[in-house]
PDB file of C-alpha atoms in Angstrom:
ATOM      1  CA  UNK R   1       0.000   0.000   0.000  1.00  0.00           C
ATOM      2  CA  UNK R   2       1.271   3.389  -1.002  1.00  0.00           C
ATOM      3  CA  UNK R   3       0.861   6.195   2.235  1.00  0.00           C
ATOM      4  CA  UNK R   4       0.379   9.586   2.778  1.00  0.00           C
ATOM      5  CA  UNK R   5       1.794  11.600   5.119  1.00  0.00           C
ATOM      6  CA  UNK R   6      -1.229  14.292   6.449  1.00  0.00           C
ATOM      7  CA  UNK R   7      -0.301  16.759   9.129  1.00  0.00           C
ATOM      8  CA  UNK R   8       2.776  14.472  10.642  1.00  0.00           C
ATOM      9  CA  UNK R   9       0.514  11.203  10.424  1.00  0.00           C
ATOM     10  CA  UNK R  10       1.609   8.763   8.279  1.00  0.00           C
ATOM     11  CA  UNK R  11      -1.949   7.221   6.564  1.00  0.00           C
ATOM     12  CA  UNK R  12      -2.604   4.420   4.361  1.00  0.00           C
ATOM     13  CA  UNK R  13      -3.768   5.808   0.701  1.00  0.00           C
ATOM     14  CA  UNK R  14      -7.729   5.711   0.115  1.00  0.00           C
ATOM     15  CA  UNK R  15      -7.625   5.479  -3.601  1.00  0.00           C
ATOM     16  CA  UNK R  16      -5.452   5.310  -7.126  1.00  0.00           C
ATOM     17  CA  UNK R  17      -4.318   7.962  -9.410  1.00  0.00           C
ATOM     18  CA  UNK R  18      -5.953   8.576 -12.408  1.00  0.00           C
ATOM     19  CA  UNK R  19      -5.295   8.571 -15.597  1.00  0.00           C
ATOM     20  CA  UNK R  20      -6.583  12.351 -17.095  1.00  0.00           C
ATOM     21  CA  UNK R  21      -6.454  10.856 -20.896  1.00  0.00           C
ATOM     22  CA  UNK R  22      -9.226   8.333 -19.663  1.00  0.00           C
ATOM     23  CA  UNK R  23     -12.375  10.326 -20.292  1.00  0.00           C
ATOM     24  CA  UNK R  24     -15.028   7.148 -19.513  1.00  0.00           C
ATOM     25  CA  UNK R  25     -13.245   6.116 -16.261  1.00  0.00           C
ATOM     26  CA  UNK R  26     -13.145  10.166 -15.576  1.00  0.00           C
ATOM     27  CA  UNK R  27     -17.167  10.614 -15.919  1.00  0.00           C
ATOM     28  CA  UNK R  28     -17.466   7.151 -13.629  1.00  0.00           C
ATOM     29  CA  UNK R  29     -15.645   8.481 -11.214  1.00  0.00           C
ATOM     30  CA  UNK R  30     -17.066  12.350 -11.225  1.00  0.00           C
ATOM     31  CA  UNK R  31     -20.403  10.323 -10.213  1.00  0.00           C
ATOM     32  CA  UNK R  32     -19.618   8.450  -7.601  1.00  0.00           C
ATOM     33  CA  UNK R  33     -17.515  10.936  -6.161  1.00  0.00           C
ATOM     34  CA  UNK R  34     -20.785  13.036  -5.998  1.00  0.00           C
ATOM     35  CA  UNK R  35     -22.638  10.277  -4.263  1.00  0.00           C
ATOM     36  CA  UNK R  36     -20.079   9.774  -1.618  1.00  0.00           C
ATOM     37  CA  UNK R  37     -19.796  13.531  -0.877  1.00  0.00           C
ATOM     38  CA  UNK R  38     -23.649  13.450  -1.075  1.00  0.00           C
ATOM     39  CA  UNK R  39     -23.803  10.312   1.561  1.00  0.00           C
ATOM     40  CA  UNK R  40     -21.402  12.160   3.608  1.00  0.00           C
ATOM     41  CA  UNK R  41     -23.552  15.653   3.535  1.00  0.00           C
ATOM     42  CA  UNK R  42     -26.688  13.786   4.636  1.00  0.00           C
ATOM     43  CA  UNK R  43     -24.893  12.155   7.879  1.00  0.00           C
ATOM     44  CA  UNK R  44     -23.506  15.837   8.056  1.00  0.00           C
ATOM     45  CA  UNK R  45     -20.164  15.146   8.288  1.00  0.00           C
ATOM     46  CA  UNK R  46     -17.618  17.139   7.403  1.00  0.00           C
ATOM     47  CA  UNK R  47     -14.612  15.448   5.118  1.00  0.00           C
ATOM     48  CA  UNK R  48     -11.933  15.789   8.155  1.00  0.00           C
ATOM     49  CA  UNK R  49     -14.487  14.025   9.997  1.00  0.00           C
ATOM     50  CA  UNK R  50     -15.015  11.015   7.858  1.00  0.00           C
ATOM     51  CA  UNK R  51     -11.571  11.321   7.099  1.00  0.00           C
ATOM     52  CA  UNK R  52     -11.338  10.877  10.821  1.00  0.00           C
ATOM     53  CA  UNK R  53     -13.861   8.165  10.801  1.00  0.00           C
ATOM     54  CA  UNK R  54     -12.002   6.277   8.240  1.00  0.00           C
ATOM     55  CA  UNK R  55      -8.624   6.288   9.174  1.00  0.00           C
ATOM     56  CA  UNK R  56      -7.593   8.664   6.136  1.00  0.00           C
ATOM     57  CA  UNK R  57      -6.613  12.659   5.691  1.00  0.00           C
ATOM     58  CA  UNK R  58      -9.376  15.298   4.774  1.00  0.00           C
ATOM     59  CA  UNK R  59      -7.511  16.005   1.728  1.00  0.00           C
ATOM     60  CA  UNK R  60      -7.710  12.667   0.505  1.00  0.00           C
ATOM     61  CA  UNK R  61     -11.265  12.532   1.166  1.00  0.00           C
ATOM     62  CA  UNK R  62     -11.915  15.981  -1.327  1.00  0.00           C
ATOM     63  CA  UNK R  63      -9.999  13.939  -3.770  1.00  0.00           C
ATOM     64  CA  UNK R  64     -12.337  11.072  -3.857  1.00  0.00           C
ATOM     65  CA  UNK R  65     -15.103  12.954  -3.657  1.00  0.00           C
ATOM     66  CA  UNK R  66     -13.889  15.212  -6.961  1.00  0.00           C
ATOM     67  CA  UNK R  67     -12.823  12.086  -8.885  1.00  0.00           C
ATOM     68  CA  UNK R  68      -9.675  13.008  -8.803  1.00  0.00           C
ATOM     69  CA  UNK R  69      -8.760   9.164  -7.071  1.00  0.00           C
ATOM     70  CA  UNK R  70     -10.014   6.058  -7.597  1.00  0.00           C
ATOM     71  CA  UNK R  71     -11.274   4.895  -4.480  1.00  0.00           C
ATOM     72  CA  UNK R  72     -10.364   1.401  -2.902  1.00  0.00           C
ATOM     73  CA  UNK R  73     -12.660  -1.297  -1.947  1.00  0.00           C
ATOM     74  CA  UNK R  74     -11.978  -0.971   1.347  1.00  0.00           C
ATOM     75  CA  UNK R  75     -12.259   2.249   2.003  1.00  0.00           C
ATOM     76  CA  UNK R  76     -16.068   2.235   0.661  1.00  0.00           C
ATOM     77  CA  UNK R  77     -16.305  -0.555   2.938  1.00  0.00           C
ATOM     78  CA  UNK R  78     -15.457   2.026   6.112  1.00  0.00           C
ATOM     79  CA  UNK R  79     -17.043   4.926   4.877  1.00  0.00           C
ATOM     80  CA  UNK R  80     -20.544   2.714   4.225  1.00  0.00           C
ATOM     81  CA  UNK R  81     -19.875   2.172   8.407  1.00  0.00           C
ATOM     82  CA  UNK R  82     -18.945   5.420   8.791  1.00  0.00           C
ATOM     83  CA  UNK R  83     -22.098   7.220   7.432  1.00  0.00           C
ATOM     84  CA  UNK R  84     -24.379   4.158   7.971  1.00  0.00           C
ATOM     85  CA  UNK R  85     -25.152   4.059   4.522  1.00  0.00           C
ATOM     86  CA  UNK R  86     -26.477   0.831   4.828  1.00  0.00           C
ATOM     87  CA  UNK R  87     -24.615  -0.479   2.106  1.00  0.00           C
ATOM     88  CA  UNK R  88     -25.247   2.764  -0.436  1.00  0.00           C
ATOM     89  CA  UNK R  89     -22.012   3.770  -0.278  1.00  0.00           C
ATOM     90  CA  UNK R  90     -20.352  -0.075  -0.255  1.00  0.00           C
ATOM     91  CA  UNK R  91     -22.137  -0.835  -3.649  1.00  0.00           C
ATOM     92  CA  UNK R  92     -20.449   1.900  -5.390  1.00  0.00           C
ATOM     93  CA  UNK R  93     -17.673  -0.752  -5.459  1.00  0.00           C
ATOM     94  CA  UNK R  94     -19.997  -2.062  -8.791  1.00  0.00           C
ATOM     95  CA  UNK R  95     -19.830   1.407 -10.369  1.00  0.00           C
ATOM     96  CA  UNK R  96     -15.609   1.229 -10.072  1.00  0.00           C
ATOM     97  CA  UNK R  97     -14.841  -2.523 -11.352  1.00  0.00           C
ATOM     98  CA  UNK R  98     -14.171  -1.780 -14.444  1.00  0.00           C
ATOM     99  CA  UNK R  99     -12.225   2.001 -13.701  1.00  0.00           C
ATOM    100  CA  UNK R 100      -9.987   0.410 -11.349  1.00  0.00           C
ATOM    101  CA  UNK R 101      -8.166  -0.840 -14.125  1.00  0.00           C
ATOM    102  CA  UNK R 102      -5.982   1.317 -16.750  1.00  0.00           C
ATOM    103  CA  UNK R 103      -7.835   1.619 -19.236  1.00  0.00           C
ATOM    104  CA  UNK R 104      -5.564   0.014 -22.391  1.00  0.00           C
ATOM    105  CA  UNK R 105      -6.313  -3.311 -19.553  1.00  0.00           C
ATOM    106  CA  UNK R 106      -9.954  -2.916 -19.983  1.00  0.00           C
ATOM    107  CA  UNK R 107      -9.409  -2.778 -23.654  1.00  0.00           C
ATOM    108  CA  UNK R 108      -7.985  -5.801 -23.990  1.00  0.00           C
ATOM    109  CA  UNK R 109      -9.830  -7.392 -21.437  1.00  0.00           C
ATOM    110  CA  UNK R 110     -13.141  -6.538 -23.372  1.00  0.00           C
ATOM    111  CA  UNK R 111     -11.368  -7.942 -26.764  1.00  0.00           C
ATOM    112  CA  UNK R 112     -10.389 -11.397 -24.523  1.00  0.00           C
ATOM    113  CA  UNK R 113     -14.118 -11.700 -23.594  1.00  0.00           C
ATOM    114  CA  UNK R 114     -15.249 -11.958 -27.181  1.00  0.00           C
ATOM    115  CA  UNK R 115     -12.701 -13.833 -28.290  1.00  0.00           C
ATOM    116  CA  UNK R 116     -13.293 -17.872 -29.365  1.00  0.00           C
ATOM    117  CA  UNK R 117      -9.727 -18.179 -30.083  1.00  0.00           C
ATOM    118  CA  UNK R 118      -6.357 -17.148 -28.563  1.00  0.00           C
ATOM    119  CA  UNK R 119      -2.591 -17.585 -29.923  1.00  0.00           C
ATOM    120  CA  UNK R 120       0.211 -16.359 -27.721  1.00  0.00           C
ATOM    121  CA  UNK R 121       4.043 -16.810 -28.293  1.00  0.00           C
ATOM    122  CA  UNK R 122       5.822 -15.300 -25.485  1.00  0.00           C
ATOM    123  CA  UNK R 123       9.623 -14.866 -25.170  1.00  0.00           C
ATOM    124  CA  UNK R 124      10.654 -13.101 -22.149  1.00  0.00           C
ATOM    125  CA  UNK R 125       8.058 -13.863 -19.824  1.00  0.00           C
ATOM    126  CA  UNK R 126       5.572 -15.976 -19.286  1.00  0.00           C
ATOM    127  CA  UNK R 127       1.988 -15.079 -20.520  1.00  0.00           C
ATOM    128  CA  UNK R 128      -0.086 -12.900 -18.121  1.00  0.00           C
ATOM    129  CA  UNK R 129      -3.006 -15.340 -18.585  1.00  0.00           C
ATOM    130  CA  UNK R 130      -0.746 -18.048 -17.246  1.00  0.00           C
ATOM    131  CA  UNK R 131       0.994 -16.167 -13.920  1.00  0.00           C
ATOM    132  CA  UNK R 132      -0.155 -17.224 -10.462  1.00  0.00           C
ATOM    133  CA  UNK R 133      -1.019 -14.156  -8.366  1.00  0.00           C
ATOM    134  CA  UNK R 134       2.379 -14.132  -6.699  1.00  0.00           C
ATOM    135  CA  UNK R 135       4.678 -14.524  -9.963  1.00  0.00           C
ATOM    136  CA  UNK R 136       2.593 -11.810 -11.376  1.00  0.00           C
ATOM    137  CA  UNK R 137       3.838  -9.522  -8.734  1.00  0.00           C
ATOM    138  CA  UNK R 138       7.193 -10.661  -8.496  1.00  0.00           C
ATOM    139  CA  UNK R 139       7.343  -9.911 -12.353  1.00  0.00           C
ATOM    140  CA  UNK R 140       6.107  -6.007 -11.915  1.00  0.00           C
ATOM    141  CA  UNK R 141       8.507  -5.595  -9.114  1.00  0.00           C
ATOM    142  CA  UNK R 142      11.289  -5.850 -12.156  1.00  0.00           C
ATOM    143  CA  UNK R 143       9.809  -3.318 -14.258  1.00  0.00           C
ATOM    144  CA  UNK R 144      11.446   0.005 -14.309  1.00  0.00           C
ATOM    145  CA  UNK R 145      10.711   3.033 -13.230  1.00  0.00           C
ATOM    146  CA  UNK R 146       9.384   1.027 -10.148  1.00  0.00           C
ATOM    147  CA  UNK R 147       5.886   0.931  -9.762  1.00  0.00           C
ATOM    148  CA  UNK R 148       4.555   2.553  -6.470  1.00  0.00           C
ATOM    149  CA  UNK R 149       3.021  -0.071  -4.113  1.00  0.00           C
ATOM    150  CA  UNK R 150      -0.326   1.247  -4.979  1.00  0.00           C
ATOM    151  CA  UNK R 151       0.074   0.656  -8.431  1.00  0.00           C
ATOM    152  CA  UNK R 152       1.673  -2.788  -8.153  1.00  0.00           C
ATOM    153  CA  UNK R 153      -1.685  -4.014  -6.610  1.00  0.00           C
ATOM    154  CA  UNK R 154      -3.749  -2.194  -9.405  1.00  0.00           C
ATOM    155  CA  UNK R 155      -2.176  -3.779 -12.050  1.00  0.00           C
ATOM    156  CA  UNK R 156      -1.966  -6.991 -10.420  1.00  0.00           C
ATOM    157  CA  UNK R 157      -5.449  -7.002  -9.887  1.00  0.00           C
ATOM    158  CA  UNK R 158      -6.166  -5.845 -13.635  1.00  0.00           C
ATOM    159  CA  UNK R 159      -4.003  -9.039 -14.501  1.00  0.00           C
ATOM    160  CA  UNK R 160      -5.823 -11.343 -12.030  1.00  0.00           C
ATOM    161  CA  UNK R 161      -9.173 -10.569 -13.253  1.00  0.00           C
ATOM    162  CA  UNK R 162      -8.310 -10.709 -17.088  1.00  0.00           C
ATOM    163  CA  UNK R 163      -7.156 -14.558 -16.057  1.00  0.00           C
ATOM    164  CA  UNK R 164     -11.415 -14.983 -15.397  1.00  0.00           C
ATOM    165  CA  UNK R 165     -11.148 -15.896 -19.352  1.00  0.00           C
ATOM    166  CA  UNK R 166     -10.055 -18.974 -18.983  1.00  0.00           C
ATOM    167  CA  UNK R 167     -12.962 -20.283 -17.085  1.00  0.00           C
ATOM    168  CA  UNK R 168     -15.289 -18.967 -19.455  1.00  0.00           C
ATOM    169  CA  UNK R 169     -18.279 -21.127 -20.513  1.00  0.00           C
ATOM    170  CA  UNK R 170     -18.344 -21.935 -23.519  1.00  0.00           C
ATOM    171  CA  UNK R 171     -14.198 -22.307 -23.289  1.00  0.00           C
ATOM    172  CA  UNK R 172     -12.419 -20.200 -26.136  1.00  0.00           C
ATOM    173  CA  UNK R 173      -9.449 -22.058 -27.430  1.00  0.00           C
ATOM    174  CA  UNK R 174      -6.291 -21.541 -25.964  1.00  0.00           C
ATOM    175  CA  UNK R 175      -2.987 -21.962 -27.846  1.00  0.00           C
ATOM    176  CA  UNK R 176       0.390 -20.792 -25.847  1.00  0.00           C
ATOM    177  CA  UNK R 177       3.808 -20.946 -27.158  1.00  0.00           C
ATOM    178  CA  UNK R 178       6.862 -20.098 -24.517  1.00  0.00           C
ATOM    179  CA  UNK R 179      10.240 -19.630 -24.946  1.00  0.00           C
ATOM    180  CA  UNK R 180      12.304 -22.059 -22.535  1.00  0.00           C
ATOM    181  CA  UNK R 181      14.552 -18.912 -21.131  1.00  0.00           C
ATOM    182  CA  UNK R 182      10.684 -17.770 -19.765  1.00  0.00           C
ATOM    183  CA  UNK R 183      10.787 -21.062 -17.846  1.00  0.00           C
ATOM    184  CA  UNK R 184      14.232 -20.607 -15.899  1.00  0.00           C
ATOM    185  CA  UNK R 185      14.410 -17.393 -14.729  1.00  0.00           C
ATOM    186  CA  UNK R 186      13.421 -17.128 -11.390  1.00  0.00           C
ATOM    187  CA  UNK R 187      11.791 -13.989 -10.753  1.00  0.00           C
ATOM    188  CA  UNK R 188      10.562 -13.991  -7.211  1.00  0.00           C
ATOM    189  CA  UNK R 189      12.989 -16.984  -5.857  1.00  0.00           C
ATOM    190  CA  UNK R 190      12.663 -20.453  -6.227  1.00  0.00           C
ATOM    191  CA  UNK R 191       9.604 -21.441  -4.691  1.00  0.00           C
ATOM    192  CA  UNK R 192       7.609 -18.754  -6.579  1.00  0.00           C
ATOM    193  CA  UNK R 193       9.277 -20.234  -9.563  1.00  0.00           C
ATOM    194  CA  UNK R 194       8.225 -23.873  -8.632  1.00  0.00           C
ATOM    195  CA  UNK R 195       4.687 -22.919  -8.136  1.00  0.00           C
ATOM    196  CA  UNK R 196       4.648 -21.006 -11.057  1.00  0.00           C
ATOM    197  CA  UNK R 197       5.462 -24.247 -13.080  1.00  0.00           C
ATOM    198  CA  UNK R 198       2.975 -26.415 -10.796  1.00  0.00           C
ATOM    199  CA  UNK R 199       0.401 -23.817 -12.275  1.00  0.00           C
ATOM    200  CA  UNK R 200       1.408 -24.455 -16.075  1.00  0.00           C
ATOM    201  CA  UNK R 201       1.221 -28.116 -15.412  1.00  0.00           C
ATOM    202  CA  UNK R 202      -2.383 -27.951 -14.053  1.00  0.00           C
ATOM    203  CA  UNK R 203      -3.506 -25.074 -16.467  1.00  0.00           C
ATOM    204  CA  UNK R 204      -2.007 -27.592 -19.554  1.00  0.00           C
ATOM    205  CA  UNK R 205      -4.633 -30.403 -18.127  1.00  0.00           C
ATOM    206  CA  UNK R 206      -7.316 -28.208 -19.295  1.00  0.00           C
ATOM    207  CA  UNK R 207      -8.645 -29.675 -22.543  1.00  0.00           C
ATOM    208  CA  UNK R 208      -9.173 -26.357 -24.452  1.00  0.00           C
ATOM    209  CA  UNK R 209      -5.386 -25.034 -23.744  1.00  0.00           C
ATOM    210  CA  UNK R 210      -2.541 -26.014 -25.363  1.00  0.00           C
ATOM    211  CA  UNK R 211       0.830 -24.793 -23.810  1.00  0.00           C
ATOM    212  CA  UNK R 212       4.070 -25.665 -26.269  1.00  0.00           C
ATOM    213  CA  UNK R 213       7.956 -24.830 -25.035  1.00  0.00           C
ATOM    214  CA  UNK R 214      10.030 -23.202 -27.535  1.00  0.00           C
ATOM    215  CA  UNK R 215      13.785 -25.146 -26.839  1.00  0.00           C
ATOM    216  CA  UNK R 216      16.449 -22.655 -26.719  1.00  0.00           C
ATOM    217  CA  UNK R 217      18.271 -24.990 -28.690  1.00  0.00           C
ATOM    218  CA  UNK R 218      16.456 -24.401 -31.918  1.00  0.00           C
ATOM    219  CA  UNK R 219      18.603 -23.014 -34.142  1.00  0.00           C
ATOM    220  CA  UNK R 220      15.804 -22.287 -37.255  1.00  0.00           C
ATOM    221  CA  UNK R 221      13.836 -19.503 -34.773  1.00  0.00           C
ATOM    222  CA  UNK R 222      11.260 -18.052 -36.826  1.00  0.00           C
ATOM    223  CA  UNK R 223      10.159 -15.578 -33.815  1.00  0.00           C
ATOM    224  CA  UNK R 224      13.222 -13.264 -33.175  1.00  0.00           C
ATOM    225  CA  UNK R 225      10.783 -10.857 -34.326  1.00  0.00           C
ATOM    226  CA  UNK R 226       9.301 -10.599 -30.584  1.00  0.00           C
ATOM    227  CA  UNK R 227       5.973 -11.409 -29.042  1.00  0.00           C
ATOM    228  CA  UNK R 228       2.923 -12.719 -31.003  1.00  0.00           C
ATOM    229  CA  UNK R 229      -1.290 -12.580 -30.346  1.00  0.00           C
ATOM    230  CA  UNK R 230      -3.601 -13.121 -32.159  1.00  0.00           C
ATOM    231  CA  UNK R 231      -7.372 -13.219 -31.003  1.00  0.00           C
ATOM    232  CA  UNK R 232     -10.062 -14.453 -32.863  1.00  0.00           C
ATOM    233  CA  UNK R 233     -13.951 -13.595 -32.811  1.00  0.00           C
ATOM    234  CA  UNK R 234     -16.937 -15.359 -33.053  1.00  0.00           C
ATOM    235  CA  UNK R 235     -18.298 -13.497 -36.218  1.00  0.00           C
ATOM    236  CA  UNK R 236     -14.817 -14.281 -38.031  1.00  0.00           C
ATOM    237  CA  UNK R 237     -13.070 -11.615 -37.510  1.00  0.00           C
ATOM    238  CA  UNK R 238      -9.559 -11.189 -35.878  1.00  0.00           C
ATOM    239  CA  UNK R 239      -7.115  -8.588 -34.427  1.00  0.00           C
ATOM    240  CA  UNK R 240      -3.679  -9.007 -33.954  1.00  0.00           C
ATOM    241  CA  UNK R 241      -0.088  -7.891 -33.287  1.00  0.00           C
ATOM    242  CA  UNK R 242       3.791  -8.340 -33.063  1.00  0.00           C
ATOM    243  CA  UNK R 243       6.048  -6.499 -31.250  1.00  0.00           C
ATOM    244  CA  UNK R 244       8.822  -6.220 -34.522  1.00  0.00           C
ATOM    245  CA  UNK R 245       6.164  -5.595 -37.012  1.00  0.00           C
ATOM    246  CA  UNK R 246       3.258  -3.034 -37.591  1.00  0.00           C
ATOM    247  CA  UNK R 247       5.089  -0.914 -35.183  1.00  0.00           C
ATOM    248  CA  UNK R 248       3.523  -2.778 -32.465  1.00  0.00           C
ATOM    249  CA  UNK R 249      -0.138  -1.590 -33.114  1.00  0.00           C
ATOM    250  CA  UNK R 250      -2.721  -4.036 -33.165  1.00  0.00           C
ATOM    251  CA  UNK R 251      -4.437  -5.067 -36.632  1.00  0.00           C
ATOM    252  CA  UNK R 252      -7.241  -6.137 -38.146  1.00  0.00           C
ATOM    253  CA  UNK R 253      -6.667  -6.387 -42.201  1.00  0.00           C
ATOM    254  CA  UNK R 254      -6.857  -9.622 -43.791  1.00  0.00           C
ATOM    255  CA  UNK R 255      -3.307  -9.340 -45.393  1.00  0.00           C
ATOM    256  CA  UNK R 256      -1.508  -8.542 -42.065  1.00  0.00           C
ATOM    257  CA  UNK R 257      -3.217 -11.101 -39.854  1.00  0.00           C
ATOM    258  CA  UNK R 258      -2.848 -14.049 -42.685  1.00  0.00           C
ATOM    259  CA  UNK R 259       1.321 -12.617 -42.563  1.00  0.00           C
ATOM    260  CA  UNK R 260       0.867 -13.024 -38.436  1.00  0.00           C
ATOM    261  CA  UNK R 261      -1.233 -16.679 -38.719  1.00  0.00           C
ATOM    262  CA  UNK R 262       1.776 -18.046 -41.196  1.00  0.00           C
ATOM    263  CA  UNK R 263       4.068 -16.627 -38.606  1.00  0.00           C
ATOM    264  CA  UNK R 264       2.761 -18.161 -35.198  1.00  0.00           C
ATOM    265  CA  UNK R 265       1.857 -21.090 -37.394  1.00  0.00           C
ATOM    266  CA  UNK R 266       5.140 -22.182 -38.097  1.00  0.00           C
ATOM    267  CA  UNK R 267       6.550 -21.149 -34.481  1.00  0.00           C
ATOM    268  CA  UNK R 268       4.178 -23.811 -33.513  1.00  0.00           C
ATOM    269  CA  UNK R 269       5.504 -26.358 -35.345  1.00  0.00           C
ATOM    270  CA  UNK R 270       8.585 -26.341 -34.419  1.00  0.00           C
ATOM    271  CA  UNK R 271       7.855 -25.730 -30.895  1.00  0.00           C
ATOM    272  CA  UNK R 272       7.730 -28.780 -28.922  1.00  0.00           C
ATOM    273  CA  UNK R 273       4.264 -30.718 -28.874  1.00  0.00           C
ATOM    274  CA  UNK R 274       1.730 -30.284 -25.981  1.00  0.00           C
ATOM    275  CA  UNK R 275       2.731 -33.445 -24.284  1.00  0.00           C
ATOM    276  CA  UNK R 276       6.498 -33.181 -25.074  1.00  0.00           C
ATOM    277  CA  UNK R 277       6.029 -29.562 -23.077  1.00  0.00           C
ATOM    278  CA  UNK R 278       4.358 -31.362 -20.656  1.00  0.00           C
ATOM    279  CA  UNK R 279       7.311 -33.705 -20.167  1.00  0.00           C
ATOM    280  CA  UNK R 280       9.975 -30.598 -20.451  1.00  0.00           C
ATOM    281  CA  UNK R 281       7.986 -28.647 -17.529  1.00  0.00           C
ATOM    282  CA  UNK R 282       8.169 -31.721 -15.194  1.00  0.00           C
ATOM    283  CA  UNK R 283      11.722 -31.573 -15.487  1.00  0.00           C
ATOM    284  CA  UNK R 284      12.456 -28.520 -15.331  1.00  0.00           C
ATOM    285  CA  UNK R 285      10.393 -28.487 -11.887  1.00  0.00           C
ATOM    286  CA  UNK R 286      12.006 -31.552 -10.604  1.00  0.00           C
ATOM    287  CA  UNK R 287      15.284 -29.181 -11.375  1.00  0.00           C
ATOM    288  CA  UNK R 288      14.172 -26.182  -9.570  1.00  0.00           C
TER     289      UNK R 288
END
């Protein structure tokens, strides 16, 4: 948890920063920043005195109540108490699920829910969709500039909720490709590693998800070009993108995706098989 420090006292921080450019998570948040302040007026408290109430500094509490800060879970939680809202204020929790999240997250997390078919060849980490909770954080710890605490948890959340799409009923179809390096490095320690791998073994069980190893060995690489995903829809149609072509951007055009299906096509093939990576992932955990 990130703090603030308020008049010498060292708080916990009510709520995330925001993101100005997002203009739909903005208007979400200028309403229920008007309901809270309303809540609060009817109990006729003043903001120093929920603030009081709630374990947080006045100042935070104008924030929230402008939209300038996403507000927590938890904090709704005390400030329901607080103004014995009787759950009013607690349920704006609904009105934030999707906010609390970045907004190029929600994106793709919308694009993952319609999607009936998903290819992913990852080289330097292993695939979001496939992280347990804790190798997820241990990976954003690496990133630099370091990620406030705060933020850590935000996108860690966004992460752990995107991973929902693999429970989905109907199932989409599920096709991973890792590189072997992915597999070895042990961000987080050993043990976060060896569950990590304990989690690809079980996820590879499902029968609509295919996870392949890449061998380091393989001298005929057809993906030094960089990352690979393609996502396919219901009604037929596709987006997707690689990190050394198209400058990165996702697309949608027949010609490009057909150039990134021939790509991660062969990348398949000379990946391992399913059960070969099966084999290769029980080794490397008896290794680890």
């Amino acid at each position: 948890m990130s703090v603030q420090d308020v008049d010498g006292v060292v708080v916990e921080d009510a709520g995330w920063e925001v993101d100005p450019s997002d203009e739909p998570g903005m208007a979400v948040l200028a309403v229920v920043g008007r309901r809270l302040k309303d809540r609060r007026e009817k109990a006729g408290l003043s903001a120093a005195e929920l603030g009081a109430l709630t374990g947080y500094g006045e100042d935070m509490i104008r924030k929230l109540e402008r939209g300038d800060r996403i507000p927590r879970p938890e904090f709704l939680d005390k400030a329901d108490e607080a103004l014995g809202a009787s759950g009013v204020v607690a349920d704006l929790k609904n009105d934030l699920k999707e906010v609390r999240y970045p907004k190029p997250i929600r994106d793709l997390a919308k694009l993952e829910a319609r999607a009936v078919e998903f290819g992913m060849y990852s080289n330097f980490d292993i695939h979001g969709l496939l992280q347990t909770d804790e190798f997820s954080r241990a990976v954003l710890r690496t990133w630099r500039p370091a990620y406030a605490p705060a933020e850590l948890e935000r996108f860690a959340a966004a992460r752990e909720a995107r991973r929902a799409v693999l429970d989905k009923c109907p199932a989409p179809e599920f096709s991973f490709i890792q590189e072997e390096v992915s597999l070895r490095r042990p961000i987080g320690g050993t043990m976060v590693l060896r569950r990590q791998l304990e989690h690809l073994l079980e996820v590879s069980e499902l029968p609509h998800v295919e996870i392949q190893v890449m061998p380091t060995a393989r001298a005929d690489h057809p993906a030094t070009g960089g990352r690979i995903s393609l996502l396919k829809f219901g009604d037929g149609t596709a987006v997707g993108r690689m990190d050394g072509d198209f400058g990165g951007r996702p697309v949608s055009d027949l010609k490009r995706l057909r150039l990134l299906e021939l790509r991660y096509g062969i990348i398949r093939s000379k990946a391992l098989t399913p059960a070969e990576s099966r084999d290769f992932i029980e080794q490397l955990l008896g290794e680890t």
